[in-house]
XYZ file of C-alpha atoms in Angstrom:
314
model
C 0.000 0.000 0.000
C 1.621 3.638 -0.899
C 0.382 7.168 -1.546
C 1.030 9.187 -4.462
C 0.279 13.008 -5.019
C -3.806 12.002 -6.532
C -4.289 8.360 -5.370
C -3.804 6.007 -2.862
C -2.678 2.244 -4.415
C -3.762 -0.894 -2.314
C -1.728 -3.932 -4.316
C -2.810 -7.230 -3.161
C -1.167 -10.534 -4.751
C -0.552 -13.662 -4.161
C -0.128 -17.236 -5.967
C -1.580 -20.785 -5.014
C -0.168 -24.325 -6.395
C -1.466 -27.545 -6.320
C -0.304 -31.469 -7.211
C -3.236 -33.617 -8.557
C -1.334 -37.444 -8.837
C -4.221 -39.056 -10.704
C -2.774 -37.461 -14.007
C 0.311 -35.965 -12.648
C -0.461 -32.181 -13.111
C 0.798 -28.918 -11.321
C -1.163 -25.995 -11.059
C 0.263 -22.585 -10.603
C -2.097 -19.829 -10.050
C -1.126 -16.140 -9.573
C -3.509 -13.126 -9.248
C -3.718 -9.974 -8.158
C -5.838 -7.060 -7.285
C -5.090 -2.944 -7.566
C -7.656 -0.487 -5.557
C -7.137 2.929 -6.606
C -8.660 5.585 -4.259
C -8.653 9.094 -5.865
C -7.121 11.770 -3.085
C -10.018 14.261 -4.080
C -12.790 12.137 -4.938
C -12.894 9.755 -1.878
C -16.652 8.297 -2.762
C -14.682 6.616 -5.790
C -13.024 3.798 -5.788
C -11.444 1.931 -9.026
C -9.988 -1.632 -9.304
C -8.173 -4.007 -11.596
C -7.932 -7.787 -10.797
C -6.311 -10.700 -12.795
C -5.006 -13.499 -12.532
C -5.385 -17.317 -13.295
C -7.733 -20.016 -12.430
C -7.701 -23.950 -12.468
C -10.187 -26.012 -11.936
C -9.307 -29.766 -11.753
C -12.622 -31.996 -13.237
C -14.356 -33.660 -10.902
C -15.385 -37.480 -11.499
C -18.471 -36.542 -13.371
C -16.483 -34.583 -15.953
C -13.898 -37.562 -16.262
C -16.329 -40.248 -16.763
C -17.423 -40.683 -20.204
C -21.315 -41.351 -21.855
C -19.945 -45.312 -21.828
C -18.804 -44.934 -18.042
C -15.255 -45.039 -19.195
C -12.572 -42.852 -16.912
C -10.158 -40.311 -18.708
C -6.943 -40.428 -16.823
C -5.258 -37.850 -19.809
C -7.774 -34.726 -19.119
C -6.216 -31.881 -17.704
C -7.494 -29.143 -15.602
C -10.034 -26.439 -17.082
C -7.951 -23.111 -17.167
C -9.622 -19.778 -17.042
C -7.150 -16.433 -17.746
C -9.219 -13.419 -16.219
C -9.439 -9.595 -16.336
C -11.709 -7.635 -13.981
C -12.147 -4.018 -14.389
C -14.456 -2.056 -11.668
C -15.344 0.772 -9.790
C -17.545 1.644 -6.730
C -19.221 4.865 -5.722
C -20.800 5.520 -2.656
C -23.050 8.873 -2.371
C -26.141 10.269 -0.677
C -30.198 10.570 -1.737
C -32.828 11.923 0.098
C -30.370 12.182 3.080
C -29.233 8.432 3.110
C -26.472 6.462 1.930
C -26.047 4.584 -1.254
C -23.330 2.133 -3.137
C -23.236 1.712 -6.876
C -20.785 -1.049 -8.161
C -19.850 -1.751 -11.461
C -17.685 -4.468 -12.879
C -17.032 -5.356 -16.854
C -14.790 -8.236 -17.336
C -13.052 -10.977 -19.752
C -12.244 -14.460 -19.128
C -10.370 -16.471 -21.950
C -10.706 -20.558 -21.145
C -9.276 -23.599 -22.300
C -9.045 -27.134 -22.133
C -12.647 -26.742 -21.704
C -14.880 -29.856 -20.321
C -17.939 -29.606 -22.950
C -21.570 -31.068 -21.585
C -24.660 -31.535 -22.823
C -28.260 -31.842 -20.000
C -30.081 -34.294 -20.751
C -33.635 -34.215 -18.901
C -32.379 -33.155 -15.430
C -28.845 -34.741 -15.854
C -26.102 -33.205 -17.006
C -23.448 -35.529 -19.158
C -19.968 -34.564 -19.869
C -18.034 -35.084 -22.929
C -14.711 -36.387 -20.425
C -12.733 -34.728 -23.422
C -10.908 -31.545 -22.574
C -10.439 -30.323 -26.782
C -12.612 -26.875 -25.950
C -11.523 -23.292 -25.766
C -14.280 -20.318 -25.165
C -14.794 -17.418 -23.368
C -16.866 -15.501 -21.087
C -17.516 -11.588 -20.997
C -20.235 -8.702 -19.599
C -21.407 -6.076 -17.409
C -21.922 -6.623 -14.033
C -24.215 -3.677 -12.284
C -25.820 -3.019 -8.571
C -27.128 -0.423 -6.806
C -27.963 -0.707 -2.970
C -28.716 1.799 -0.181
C -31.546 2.878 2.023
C -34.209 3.156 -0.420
C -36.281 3.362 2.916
C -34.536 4.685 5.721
C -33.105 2.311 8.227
C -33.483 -0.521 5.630
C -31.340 -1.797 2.692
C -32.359 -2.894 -0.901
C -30.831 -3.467 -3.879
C -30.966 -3.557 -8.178
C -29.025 -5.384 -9.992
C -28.667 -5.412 -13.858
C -25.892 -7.757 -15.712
C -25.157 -8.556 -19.636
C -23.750 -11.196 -20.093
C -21.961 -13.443 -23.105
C -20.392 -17.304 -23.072
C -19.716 -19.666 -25.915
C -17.344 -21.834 -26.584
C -15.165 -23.617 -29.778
C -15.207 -27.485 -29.624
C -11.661 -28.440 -31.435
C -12.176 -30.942 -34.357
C -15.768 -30.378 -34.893
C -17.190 -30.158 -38.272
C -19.725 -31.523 -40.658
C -20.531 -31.437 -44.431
C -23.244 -29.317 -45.620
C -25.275 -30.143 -48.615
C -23.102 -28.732 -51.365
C -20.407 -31.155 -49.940
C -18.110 -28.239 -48.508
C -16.678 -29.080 -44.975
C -18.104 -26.217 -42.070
C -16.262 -25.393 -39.009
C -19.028 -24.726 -36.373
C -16.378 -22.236 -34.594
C -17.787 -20.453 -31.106
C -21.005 -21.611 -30.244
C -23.358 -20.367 -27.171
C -22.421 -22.852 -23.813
C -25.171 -23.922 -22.119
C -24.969 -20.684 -19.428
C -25.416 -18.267 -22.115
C -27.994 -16.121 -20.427
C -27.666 -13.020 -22.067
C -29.354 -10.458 -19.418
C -30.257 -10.767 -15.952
C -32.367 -8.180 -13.494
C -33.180 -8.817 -9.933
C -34.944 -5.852 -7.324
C -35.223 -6.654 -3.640
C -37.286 -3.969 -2.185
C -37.534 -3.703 1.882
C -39.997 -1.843 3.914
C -41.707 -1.258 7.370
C -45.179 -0.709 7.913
C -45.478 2.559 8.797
C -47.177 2.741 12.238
C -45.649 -0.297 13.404
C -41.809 -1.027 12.540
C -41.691 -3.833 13.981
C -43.493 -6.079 11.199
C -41.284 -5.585 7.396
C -42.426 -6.320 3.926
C -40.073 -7.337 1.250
C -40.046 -7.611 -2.473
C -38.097 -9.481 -5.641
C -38.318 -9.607 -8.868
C -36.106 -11.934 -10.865
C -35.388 -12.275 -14.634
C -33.008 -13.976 -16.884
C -33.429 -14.375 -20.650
C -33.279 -17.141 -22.366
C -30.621 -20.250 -21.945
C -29.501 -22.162 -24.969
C -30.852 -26.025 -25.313
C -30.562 -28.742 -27.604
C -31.467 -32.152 -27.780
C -29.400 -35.305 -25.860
C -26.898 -37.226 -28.110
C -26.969 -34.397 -30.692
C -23.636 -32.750 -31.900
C -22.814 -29.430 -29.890
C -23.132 -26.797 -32.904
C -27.150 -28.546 -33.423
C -27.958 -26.767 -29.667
C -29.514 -23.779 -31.128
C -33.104 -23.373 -29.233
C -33.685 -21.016 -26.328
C -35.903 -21.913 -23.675
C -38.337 -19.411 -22.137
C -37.019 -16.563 -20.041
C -36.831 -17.520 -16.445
C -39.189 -14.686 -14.288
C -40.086 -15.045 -10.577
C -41.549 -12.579 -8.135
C -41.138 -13.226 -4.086
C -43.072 -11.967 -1.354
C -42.283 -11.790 2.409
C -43.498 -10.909 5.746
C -41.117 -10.726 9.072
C -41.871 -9.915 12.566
C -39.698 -8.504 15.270
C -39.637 -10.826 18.282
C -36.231 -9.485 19.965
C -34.327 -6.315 19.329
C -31.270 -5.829 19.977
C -32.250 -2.333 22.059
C -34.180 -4.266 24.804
C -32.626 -6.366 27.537
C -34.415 -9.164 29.185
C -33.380 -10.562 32.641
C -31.457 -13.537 33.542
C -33.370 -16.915 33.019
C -36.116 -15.132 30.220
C -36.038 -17.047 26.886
C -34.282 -13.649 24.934
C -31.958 -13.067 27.384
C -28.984 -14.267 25.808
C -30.313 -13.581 22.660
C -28.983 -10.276 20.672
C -32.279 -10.003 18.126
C -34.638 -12.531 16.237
C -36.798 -12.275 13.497
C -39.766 -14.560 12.480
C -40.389 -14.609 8.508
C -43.309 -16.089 6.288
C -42.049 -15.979 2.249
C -43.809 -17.059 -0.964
C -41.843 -18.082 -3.619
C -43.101 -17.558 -7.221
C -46.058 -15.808 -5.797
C -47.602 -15.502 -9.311
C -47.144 -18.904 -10.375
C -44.970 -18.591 -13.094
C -44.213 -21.961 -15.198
C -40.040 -21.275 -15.192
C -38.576 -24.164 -17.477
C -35.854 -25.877 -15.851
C -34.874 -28.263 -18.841
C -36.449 -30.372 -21.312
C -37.635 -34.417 -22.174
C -36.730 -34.986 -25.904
C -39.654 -37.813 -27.052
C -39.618 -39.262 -30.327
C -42.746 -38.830 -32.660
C -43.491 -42.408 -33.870
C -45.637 -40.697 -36.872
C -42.924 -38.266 -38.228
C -40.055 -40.007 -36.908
C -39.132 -35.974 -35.129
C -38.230 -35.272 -31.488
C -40.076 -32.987 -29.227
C -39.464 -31.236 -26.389
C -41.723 -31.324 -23.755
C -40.257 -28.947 -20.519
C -39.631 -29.782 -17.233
C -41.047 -27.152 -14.902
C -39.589 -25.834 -11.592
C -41.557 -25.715 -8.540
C -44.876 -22.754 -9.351
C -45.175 -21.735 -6.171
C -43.216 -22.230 -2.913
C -44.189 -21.361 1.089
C -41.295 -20.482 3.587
C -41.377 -19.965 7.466
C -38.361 -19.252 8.689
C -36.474 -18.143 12.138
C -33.818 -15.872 12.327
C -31.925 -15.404 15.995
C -28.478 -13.452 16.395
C -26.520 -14.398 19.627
């Protein structure tokens, strides 16, 4: 950490290794993170991260469609950028924080899978390269005072090149599929979680959320990768929740009461999905017996969901 005549500079870096014997492979990760902190603009702060990541497969990824075990993969690689900022500031008299991020992450030796129904199958071949990039935005503050919510708004884009793949097209000229979507390719994603008292009674608290993320890429099972070119519906949920104030930590209770050693505790009753919104989770390919086609019939995720919960700080 040093000071120059504008900014303060925070450098943080390090480097982590690691010996897998099953194919005889060293990992060497370094990374590192700059803060910047502007002398005259103290609500900003900037920051640069990089570094390297591996991730060595798990048994899943090394076991094949047949059951067979890879002992030859290596470990999936990720080479990452990071480039942010936050800035903290004041409306209507109360604090806020909004963080940005943008960033780049070149992979290889890429694991490529397929889900089939609610399973998800690995290729155990590590002959992929792809990347991942976006925008990464969030704002969060006392939108009511004493209270914290939060927006958040991301863009987001992920494909990846299988190595080797090709097919002939009808002329008879050889294609090169190139980069094609991976199966997290969700494109945009929102989310608001708004907080609030009732306002003769602060004690009992409302809250909010709205979710949405466009749609993910999908393609039927056993099917080459560059063939995955459908988009299942967006995914869209809204949450509602109640909580009640049983302990605060203002108010004392004497020894042998059931809150005395207890700092505060909340009580909570959520609905999940509170609309009922039919959010696609993945799909069952069945075969037409008249036209010999497959369709996909979706597999829903749960419509609507019912929470009680109990929340005690010590």
């Amino acid at each position: 950490e040093w000071e120059a005549p504008y900014f303060r500079y925070i450098l943080t870096a390090g480097i982590r290794a690691n010996y897998w014997d099953y194919n005889n492979e060293w990992n060497i990760s370094p990374r590192a993170t700059l803060l910047l902190k502007p002398q005259n603009y103290r609500q900003w702060t900037f920051r640069a991260s990089g570094g390297v990541y591996h991730q060595p497969p798990f048994y899943k990824e090394l076991r094949d469609f047949e059951g067979n075990l890879n002992p030859d993969i290596k470990s999936q690689v990720s080479y990452q950028v990071v480039l942010g900022s936050d800035y903290t500031f004041k409306a209507w008299n109360r604090p806020f924080k909004y963080t940005n991020e943008i960033y780049y992450k070149y992979m290889r030796n890429l694991i490529p899978y397929e889900i089939d129904d609610m399973r998800i199958r690995y290729f155990a071949f590590d002959r992929a390269n792809g990347y991942a990039t976006g925008l990464d935005m969030k704002i969060n503050g006392e939108f009511v005072p004493g209270i914290e919510s939060w927006a958040s708004l991301s863009f987001m884009s992920a494909k990846e090149d299988i190595i080797g793949d090709s097919y002939i097209d009808t002329s008879g000229v050889t294609i090169y599929p190139g980069y094609i979507a991976r199966p997290t390719d969700q494109r945009v994603n929102f989310s608001i979680f708004f907080q609030d008292f009732l306002p003769r009674n602060p004690s009992y608290k409302v809250s909010l959320g709205f979710y949405y993320g466009s749609r993910l890429p999908f393609g039927a099972p056993k099917t080459p990768k560059y063939l995955h070119k459908f988009r299942m519906s967006p995914y869209r949920r809204a949450d509602i929740g109640f909580s009640k104030l049983l302990k605060s930590s203002e108010k004392s209770y004497p020894s042998g009461h059931i809150f005395h050693n207890i700092k505060s505790a909340w009580i909570t009753a959520e609905v999940f999905n509170i609309l009922g919104i039919k959010n696609t989770s993945s799909y069952i390919w069945i075969m037409d017996m008249q036209t010999n086609q497959k369709v996909a019939v979706p597999n829903y995720l749960t419509s609507r969901l019912f929470n009680i919960k109990l929340s005690v700080e010590f």
